[in-house]
mmCIF file of C-alpha atoms in Angstrom:
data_model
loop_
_atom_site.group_PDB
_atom_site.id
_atom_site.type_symbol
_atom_site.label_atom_id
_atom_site.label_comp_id
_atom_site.label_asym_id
_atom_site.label_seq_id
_atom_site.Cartn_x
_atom_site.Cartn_y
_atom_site.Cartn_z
ATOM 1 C CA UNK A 11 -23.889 12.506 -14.065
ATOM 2 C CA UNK A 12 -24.376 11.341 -17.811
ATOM 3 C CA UNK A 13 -21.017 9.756 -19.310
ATOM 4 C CA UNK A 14 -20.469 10.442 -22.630
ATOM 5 C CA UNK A 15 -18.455 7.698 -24.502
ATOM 6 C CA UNK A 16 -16.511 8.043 -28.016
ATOM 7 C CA UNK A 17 -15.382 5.228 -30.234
ATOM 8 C CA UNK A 18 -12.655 6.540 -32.449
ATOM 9 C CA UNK A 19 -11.036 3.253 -33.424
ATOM 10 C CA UNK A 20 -10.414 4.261 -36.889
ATOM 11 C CA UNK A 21 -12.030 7.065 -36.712
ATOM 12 C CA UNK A 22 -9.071 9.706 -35.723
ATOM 13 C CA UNK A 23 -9.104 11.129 -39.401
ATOM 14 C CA UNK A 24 -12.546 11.658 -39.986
ATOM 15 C CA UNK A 25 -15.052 14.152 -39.327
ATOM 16 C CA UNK A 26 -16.833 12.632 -36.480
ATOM 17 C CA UNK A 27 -13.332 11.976 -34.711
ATOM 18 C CA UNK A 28 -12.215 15.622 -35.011
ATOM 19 C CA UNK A 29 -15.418 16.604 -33.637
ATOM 20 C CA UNK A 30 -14.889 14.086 -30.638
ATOM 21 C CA UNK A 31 -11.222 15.418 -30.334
ATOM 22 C CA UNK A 32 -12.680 18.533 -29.576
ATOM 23 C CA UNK A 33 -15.345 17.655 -27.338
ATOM 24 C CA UNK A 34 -12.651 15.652 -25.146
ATOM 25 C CA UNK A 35 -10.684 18.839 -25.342
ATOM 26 C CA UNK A 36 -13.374 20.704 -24.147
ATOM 27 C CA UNK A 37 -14.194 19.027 -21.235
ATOM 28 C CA UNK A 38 -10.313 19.217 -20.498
ATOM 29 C CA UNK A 39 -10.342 22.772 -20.336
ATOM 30 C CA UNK A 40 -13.822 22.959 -18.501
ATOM 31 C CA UNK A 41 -12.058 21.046 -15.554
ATOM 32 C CA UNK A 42 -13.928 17.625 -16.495
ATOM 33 C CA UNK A 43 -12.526 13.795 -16.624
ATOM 34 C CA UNK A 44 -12.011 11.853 -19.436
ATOM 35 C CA UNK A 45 -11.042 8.175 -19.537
ATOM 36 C CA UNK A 46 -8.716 7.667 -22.460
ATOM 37 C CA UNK A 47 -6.905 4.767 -23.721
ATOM 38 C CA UNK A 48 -2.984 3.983 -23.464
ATOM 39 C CA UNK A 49 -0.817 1.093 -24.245
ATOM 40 C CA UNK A 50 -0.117 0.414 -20.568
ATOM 41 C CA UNK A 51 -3.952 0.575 -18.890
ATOM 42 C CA UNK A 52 -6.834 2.923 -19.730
ATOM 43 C CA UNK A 53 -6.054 6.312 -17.647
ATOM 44 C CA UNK A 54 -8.538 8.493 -16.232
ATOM 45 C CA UNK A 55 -7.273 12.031 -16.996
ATOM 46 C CA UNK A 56 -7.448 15.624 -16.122
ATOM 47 C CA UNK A 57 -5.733 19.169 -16.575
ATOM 48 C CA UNK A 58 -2.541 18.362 -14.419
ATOM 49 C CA UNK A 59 -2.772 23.060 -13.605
ATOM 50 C CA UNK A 60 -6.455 22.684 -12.366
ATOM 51 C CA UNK A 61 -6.354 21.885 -8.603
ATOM 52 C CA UNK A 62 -10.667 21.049 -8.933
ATOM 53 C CA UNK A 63 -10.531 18.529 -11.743
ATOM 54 C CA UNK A 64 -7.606 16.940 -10.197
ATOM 55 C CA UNK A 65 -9.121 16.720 -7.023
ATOM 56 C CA UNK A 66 -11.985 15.102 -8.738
ATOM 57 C CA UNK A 67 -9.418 11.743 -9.712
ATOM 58 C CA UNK A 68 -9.071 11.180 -6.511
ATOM 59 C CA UNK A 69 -12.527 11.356 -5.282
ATOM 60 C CA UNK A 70 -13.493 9.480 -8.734
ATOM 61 C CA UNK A 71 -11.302 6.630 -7.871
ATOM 62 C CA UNK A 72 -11.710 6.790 -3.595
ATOM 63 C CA UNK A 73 -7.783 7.200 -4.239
ATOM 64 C CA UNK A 74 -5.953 8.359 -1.281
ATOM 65 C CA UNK A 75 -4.728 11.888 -1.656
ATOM 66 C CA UNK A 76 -0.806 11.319 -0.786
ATOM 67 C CA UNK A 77 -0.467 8.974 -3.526
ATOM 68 C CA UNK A 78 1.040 11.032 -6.146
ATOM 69 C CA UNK A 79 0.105 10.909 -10.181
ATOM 70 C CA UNK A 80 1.551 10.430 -13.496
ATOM 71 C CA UNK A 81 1.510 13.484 -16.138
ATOM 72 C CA UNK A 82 1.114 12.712 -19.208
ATOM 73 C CA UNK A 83 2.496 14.722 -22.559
ATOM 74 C CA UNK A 84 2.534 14.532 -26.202
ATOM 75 C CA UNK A 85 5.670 16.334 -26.490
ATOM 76 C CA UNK A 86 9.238 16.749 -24.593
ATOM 77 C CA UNK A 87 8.962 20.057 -24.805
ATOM 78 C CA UNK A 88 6.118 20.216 -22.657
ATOM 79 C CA UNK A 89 8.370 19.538 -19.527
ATOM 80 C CA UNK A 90 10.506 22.733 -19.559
ATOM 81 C CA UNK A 91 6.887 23.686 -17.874
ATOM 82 C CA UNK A 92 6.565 21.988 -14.902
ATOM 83 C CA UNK A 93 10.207 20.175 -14.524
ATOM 84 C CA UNK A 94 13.198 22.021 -12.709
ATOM 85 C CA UNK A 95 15.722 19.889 -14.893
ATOM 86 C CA UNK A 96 17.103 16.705 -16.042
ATOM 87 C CA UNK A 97 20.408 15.399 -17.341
ATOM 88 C CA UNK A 98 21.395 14.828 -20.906
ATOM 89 C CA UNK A 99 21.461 10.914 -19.028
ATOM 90 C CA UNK A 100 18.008 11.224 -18.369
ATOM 91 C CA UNK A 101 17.413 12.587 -21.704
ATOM 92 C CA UNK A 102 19.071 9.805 -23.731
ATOM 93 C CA UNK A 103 15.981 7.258 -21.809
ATOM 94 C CA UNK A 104 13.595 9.196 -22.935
ATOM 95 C CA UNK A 105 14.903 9.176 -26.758
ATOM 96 C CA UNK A 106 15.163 5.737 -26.532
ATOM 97 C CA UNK A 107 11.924 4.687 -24.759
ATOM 98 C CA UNK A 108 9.572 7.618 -25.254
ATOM 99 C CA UNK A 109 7.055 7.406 -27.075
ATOM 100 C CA UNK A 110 6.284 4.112 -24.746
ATOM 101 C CA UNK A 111 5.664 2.263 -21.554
ATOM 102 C CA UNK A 112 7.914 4.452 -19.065
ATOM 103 C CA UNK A 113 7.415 7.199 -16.827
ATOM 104 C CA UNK A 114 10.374 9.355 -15.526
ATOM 105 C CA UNK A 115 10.432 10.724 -11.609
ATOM 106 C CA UNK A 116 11.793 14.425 -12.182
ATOM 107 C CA UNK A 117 12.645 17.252 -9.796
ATOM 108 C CA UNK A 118 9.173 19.440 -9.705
ATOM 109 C CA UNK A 119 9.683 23.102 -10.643
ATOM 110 C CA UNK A 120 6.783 24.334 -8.719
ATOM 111 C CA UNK A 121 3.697 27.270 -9.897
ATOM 112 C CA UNK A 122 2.725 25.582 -12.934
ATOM 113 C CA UNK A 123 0.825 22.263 -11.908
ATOM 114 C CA UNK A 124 -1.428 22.126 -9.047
ATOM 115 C CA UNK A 125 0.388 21.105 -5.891
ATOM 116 C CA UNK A 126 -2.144 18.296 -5.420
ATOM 117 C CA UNK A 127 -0.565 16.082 -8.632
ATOM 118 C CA UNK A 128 2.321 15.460 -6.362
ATOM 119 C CA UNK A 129 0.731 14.164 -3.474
ATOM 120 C CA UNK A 130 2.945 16.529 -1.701
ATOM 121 C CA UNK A 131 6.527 15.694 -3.143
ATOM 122 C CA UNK A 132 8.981 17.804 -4.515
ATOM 123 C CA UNK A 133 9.672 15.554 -7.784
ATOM 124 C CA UNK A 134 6.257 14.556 -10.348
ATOM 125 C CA UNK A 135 6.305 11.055 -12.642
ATOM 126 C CA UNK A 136 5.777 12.127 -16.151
ATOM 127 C CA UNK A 137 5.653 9.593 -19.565
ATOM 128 C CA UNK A 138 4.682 10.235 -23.198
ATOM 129 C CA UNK A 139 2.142 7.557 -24.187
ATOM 130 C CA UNK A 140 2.404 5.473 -27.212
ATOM 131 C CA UNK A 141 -0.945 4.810 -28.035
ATOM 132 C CA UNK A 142 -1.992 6.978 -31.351
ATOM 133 C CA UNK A 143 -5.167 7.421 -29.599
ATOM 134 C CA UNK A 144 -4.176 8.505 -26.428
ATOM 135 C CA UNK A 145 -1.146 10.640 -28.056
ATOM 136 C CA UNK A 146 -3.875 12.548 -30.606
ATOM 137 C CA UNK A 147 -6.080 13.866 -27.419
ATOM 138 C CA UNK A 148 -3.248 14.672 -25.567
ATOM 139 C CA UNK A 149 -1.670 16.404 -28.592
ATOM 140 C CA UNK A 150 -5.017 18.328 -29.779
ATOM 141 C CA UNK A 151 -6.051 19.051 -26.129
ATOM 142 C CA UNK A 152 -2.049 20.962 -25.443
ATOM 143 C CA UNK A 153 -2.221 20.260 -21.648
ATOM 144 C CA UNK A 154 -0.550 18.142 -19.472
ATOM 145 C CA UNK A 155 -2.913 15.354 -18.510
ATOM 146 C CA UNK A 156 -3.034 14.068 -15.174
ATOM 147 C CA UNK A 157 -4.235 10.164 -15.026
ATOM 148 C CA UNK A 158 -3.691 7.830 -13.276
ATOM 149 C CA UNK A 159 -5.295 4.432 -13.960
ATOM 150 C CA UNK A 160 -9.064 4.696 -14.396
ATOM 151 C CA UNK A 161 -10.489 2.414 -11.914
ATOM 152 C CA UNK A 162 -11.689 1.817 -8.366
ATOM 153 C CA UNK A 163 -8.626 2.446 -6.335
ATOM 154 C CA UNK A 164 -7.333 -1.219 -5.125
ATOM 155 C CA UNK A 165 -8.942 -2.809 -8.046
ATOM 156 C CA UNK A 166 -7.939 -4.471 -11.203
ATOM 157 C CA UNK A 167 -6.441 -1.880 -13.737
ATOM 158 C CA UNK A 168 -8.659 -1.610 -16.491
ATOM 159 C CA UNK A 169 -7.514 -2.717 -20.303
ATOM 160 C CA UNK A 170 -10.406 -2.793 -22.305
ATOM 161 C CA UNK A 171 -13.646 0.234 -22.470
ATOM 162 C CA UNK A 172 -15.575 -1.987 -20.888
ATOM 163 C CA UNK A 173 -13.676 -2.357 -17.740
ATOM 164 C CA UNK A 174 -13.614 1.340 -17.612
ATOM 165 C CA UNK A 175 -17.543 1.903 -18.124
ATOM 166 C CA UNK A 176 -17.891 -0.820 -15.586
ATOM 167 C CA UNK A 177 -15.881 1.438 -12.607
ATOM 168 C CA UNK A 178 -16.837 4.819 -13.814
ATOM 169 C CA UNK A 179 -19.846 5.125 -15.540
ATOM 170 C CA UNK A 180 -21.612 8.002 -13.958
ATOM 171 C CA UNK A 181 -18.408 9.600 -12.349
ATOM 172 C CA UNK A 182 -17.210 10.803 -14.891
ATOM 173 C CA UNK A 183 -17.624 13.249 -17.949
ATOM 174 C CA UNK A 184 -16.254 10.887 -20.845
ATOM 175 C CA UNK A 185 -14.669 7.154 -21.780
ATOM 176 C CA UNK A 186 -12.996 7.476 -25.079
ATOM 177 C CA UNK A 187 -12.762 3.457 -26.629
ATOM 178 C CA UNK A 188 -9.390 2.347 -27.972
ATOM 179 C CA UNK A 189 -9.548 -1.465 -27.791
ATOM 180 C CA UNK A 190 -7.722 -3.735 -25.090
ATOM 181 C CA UNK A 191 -4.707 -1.857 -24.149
ATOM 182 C CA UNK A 192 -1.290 -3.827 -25.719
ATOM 183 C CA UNK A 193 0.728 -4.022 -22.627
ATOM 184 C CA UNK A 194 -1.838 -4.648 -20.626
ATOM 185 C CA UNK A 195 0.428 -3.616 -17.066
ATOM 186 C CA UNK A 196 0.863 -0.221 -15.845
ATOM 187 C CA UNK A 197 4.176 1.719 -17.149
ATOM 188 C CA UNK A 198 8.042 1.005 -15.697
ATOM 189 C CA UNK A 199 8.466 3.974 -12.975
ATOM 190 C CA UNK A 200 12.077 5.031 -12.863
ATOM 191 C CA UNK A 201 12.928 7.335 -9.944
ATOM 192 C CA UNK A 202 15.671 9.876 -11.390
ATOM 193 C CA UNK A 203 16.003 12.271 -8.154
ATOM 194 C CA UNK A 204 19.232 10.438 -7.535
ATOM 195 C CA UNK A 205 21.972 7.992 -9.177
ATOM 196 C CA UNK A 206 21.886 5.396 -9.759
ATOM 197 C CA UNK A 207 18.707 5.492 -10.703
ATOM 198 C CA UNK A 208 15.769 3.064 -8.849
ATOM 199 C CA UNK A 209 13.217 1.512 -10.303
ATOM 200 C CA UNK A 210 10.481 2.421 -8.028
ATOM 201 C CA UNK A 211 7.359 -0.096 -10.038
ATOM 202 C CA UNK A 212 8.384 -2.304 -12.447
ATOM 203 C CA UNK A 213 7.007 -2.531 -15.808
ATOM 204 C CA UNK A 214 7.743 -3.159 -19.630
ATOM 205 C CA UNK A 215 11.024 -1.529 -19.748
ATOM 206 C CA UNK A 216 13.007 -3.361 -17.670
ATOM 207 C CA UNK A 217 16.176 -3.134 -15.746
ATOM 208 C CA UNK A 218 18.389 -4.691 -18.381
ATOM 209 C CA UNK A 219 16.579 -2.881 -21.334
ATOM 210 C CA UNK A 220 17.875 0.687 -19.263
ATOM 211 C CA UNK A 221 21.027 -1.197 -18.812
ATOM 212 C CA UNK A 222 21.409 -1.440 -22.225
ATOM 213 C CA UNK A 223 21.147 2.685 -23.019
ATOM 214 C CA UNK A 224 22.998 3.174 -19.425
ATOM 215 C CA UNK A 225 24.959 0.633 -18.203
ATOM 216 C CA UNK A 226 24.868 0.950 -14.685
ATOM 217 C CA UNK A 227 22.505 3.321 -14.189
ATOM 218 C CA UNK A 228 20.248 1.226 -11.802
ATOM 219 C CA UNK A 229 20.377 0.479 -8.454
ATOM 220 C CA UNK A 230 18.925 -2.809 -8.298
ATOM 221 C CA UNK A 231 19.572 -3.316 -4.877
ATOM 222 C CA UNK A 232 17.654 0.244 -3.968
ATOM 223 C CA UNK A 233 15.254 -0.196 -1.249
ATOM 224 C CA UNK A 234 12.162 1.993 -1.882
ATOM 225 C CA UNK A 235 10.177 4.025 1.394
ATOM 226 C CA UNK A 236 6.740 2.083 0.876
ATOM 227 C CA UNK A 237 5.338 4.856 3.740
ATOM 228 C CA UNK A 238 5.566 7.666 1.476
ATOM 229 C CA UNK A 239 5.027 6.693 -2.079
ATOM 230 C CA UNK A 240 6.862 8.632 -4.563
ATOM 231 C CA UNK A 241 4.860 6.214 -7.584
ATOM 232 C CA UNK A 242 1.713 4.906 -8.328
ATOM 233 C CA UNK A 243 1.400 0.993 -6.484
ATOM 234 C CA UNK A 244 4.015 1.562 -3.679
ATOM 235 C CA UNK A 245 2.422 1.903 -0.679
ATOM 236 C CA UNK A 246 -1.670 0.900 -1.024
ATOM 237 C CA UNK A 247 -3.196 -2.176 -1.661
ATOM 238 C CA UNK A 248 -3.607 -2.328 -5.490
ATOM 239 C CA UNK A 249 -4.878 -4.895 -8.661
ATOM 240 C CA UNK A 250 -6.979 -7.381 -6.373
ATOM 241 C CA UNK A 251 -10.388 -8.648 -7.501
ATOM 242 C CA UNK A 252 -12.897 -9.472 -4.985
ATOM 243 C CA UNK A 253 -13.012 -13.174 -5.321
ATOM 244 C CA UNK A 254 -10.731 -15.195 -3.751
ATOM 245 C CA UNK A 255 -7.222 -15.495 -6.391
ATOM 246 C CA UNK A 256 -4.041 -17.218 -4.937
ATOM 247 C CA UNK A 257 -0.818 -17.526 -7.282
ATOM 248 C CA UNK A 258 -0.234 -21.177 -8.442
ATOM 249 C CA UNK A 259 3.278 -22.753 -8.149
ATOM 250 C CA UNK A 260 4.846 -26.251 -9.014
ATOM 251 C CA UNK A 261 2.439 -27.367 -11.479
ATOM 252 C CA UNK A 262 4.484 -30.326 -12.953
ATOM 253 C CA UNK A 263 2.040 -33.093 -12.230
ATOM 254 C CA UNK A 264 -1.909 -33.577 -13.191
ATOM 255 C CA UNK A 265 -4.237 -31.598 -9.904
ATOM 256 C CA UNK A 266 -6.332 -34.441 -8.954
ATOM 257 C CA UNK A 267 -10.128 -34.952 -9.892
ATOM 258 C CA UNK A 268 -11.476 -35.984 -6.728
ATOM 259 C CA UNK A 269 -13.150 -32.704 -5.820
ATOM 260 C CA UNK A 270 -15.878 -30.465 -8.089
ATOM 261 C CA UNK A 271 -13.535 -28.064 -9.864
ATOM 262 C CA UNK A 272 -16.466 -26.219 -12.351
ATOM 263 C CA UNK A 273 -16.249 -22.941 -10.119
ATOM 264 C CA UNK A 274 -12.367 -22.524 -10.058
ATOM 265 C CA UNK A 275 -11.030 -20.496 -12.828
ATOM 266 C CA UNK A 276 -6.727 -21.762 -13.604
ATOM 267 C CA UNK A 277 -5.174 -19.145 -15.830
ATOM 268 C CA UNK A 278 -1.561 -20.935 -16.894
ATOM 269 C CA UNK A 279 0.269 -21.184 -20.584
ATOM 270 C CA UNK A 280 -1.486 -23.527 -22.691
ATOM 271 C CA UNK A 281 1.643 -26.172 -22.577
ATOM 272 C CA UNK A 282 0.070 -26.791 -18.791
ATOM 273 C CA UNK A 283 -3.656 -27.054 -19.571
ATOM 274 C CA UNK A 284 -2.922 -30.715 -19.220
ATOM 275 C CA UNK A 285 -2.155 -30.922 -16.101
ATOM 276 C CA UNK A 286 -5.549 -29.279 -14.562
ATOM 277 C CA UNK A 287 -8.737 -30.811 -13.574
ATOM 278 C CA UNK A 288 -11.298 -31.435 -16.656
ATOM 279 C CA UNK A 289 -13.818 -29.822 -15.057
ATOM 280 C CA UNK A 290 -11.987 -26.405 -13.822
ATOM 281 C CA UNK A 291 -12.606 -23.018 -15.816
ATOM 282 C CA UNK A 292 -9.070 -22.747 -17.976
ATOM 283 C CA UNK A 293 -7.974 -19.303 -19.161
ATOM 284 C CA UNK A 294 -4.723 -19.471 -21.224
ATOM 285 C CA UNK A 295 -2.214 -16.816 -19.525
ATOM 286 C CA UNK A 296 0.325 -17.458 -22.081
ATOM 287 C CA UNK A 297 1.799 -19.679 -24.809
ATOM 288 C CA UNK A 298 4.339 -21.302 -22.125
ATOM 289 C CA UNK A 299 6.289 -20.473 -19.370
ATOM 290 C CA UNK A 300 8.302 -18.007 -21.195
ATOM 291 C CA UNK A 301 6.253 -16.204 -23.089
ATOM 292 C CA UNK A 302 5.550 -12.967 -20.627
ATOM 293 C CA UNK A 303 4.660 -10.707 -23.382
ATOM 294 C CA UNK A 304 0.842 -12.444 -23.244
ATOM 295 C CA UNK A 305 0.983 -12.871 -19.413
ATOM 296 C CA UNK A 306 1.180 -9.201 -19.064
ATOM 297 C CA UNK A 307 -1.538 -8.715 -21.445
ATOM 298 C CA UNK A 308 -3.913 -11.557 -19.669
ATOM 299 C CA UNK A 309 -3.835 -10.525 -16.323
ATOM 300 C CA UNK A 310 -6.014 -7.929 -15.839
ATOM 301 C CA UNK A 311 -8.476 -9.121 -18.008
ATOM 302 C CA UNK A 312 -8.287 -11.979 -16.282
ATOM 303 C CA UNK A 313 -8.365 -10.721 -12.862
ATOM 304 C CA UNK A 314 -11.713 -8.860 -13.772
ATOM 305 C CA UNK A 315 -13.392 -11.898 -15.000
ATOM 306 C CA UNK A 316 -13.028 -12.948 -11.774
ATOM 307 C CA UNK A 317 -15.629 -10.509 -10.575
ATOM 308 C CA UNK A 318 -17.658 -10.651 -13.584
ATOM 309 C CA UNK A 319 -18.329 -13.811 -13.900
ATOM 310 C CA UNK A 320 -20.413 -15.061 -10.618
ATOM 311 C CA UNK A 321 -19.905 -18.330 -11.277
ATOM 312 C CA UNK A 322 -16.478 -18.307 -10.229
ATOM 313 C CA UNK A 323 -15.884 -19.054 -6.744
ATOM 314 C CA UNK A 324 -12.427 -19.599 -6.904
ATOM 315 C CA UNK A 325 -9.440 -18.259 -8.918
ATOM 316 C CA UNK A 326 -5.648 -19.857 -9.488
ATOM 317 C CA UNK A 327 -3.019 -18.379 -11.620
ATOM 318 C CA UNK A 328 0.067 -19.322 -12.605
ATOM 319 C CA UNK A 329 3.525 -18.166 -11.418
ATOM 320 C CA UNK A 330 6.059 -17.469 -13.412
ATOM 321 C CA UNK A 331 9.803 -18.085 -12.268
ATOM 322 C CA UNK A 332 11.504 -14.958 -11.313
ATOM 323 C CA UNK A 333 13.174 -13.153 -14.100
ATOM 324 C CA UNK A 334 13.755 -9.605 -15.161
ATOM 325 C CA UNK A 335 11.138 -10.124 -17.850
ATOM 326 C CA UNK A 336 8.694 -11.502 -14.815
ATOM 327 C CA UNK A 337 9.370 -8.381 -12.627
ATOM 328 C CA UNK A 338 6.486 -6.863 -13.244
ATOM 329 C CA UNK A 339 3.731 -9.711 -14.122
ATOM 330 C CA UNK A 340 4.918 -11.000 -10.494
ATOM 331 C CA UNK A 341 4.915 -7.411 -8.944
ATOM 332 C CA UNK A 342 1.331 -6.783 -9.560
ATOM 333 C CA UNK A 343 0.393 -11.265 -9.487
ATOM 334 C CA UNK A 344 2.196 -11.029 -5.397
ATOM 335 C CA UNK A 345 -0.289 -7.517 -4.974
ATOM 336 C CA UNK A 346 -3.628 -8.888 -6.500
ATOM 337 C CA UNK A 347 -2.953 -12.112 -4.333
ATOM 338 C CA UNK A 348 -1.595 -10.866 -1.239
ATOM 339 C CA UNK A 349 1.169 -12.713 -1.649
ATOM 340 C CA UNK A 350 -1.038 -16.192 -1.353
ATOM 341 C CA UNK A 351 1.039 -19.068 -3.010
ATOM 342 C CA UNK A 352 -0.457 -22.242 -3.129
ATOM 343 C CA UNK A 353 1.728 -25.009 -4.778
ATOM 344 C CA UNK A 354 -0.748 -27.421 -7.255
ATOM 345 C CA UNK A 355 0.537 -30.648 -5.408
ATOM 346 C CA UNK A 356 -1.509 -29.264 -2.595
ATOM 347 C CA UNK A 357 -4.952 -28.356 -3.731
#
């Protein structure tokens, strides 16, 4: 299969991007997958009512069939489709979050999307991107999108076109480019079938930013059934690179020099370059230990050079103490690593 690929950075108000609006669109409606940017991770999308193109995502990505997807719309109105209902609660999130990094677990009000979306459930994850992008094809194309993120299933999310074109060249009908997605982590996944409400994966709306709009609303204490997924990242093995990455704790003292470091990659703020080996690869993950905002952004990227780049043998990066800004950058770290720590006074 030929993959077509658009650039419309900067281009959404000109001729050439109307005319790729409505190719994209096209293809939509013909049942066909398009890769489009978001602010979270690129998404690899389909009509959420046609059971063929969804089934396609899943063969696309070698993504197993009970893990369910994330519908995407352009407006609110959209969900009096497909959603059986949702309190005025629910309603004041999405005011203050939507447009943006969160995606809602609603009762399904079966007939209108195509039973596979659900991966079998009775409730279906929906968001409205932020991404102008993104929001102008789902907007022009009027159909809920199905699309989840648009790489190999287990891999690294993707963040930039090129990750994209790298997985899924040749699988699929279109990858739109947008630039390196801004969050760079997939969205917050709040499960609101029940209250409190549960977090079900973490993201960039956090527990105390709901709190703030709610108080009380979330059951941080809610253990989530791992066995049957009712979000994206629950149950499978997701995020990990093929080259050996463990996460990197206690780095408060210089790693010693008394080994050949030049194929071990160390991604840690810049205020602990320091400390590592002057021979190792060094990728700055953030400004210091606090600043999340650019650790979130890093670590995919980061986690596919790791594959890229075959002089890299070895990768490290660095843990961040657990806070609720942390959730998710350690969520998906403790998944790409498998949970390997390795503290720096012992390499």
């Amino acid at each position: 299969m030929m993959t077509k690929t658009w650039d419309l950075r900067n281009q959404l108000q000109t001729e050439q991007g109307q005319r790729a609006l409505n190719e994209i669109s096209d293809i939509y409606h013909a049942g066909g997958l398009v890769a489009i940017p978001t602010e979270t991770v690129y998404g690899l999308g389909a009509n959420a009512c046609d059971d063929q193109a969804v089934r396609r995502i899943y063969e696309a990505k070698g993504r197993p069939s009970d893990n369910p997807l994330i519908i995407h719309i352009h407006d609110k109105s959209q969900l009096n489709d497909f959603v059986a209902s949702y309190s005025k609660e629910v309603e004041q999130l999405m005011d203050a979050f939507w447009p943006g990094p969160i995606s809602f677990i609603l009762p399904l009000k079966p007939g209108y999307l195509c039973e596979r979306v659900s991966g079998g459930l009775d409730s279906i994850a929906v968001r409205m991107p932020s991404h102008p992008i993104g929001r102008a094809i789902l907007k022009y194309t009027n159909l809920p999108i199905a699309a989840p993120s648009a790489n190999i299933s287990g891999r690294p999310s993707p963040t930039t076109f090129s990750h994209v074109f790298n997985d899924m060249d040749g699988r699929v009908e279109g990858i739109v480019n947008g630039d390196q997605s801004e969050e760079g982590l997939e969205s917050t996944v709040l499960d609101c079938t029940q209250y409190p409400y549960r977090i079900a994966r973490p993201g960039a709306i956090t527990e105390e930013m709901i709190d703030s709009v709610l108080p009380g609303s979330v059951d941080h204490d809610a253990q989530l059934n791992t066995e049957k997924p009712i979000a994206p990242g629950m149950k499978y093995k997701h995020y990990s690179p093929q080259t050996p990455v463990a996460m990197l704790t206690s780095l408060t003292q210089a790693i010693s020099e008394d080994k050949d470091w030049s194929h071990t990659l160390f991604a840690v703020p810049a205020t602990l370059q320091a400390y590592l080996p002057k021979d190792a690869i060094y990728r700055e993950l953030a400004k210091d230990v606090t600043d999340l905002k650019s650790a979130n952004h890093m670590l995919y990227q980061i986690l596919h050079e790791l594959d890229t780049d075959e002089s890299i043998e070895q990768g490290y990066i660095y843990r961040f103490e657990p806070t609720d800004e942390s959730t998710a950058f350690l969520n998906r770290l403790e998944k790409a690593t498998g949970n390997q720590q390795i503290g720096a006074d012992q390499l």
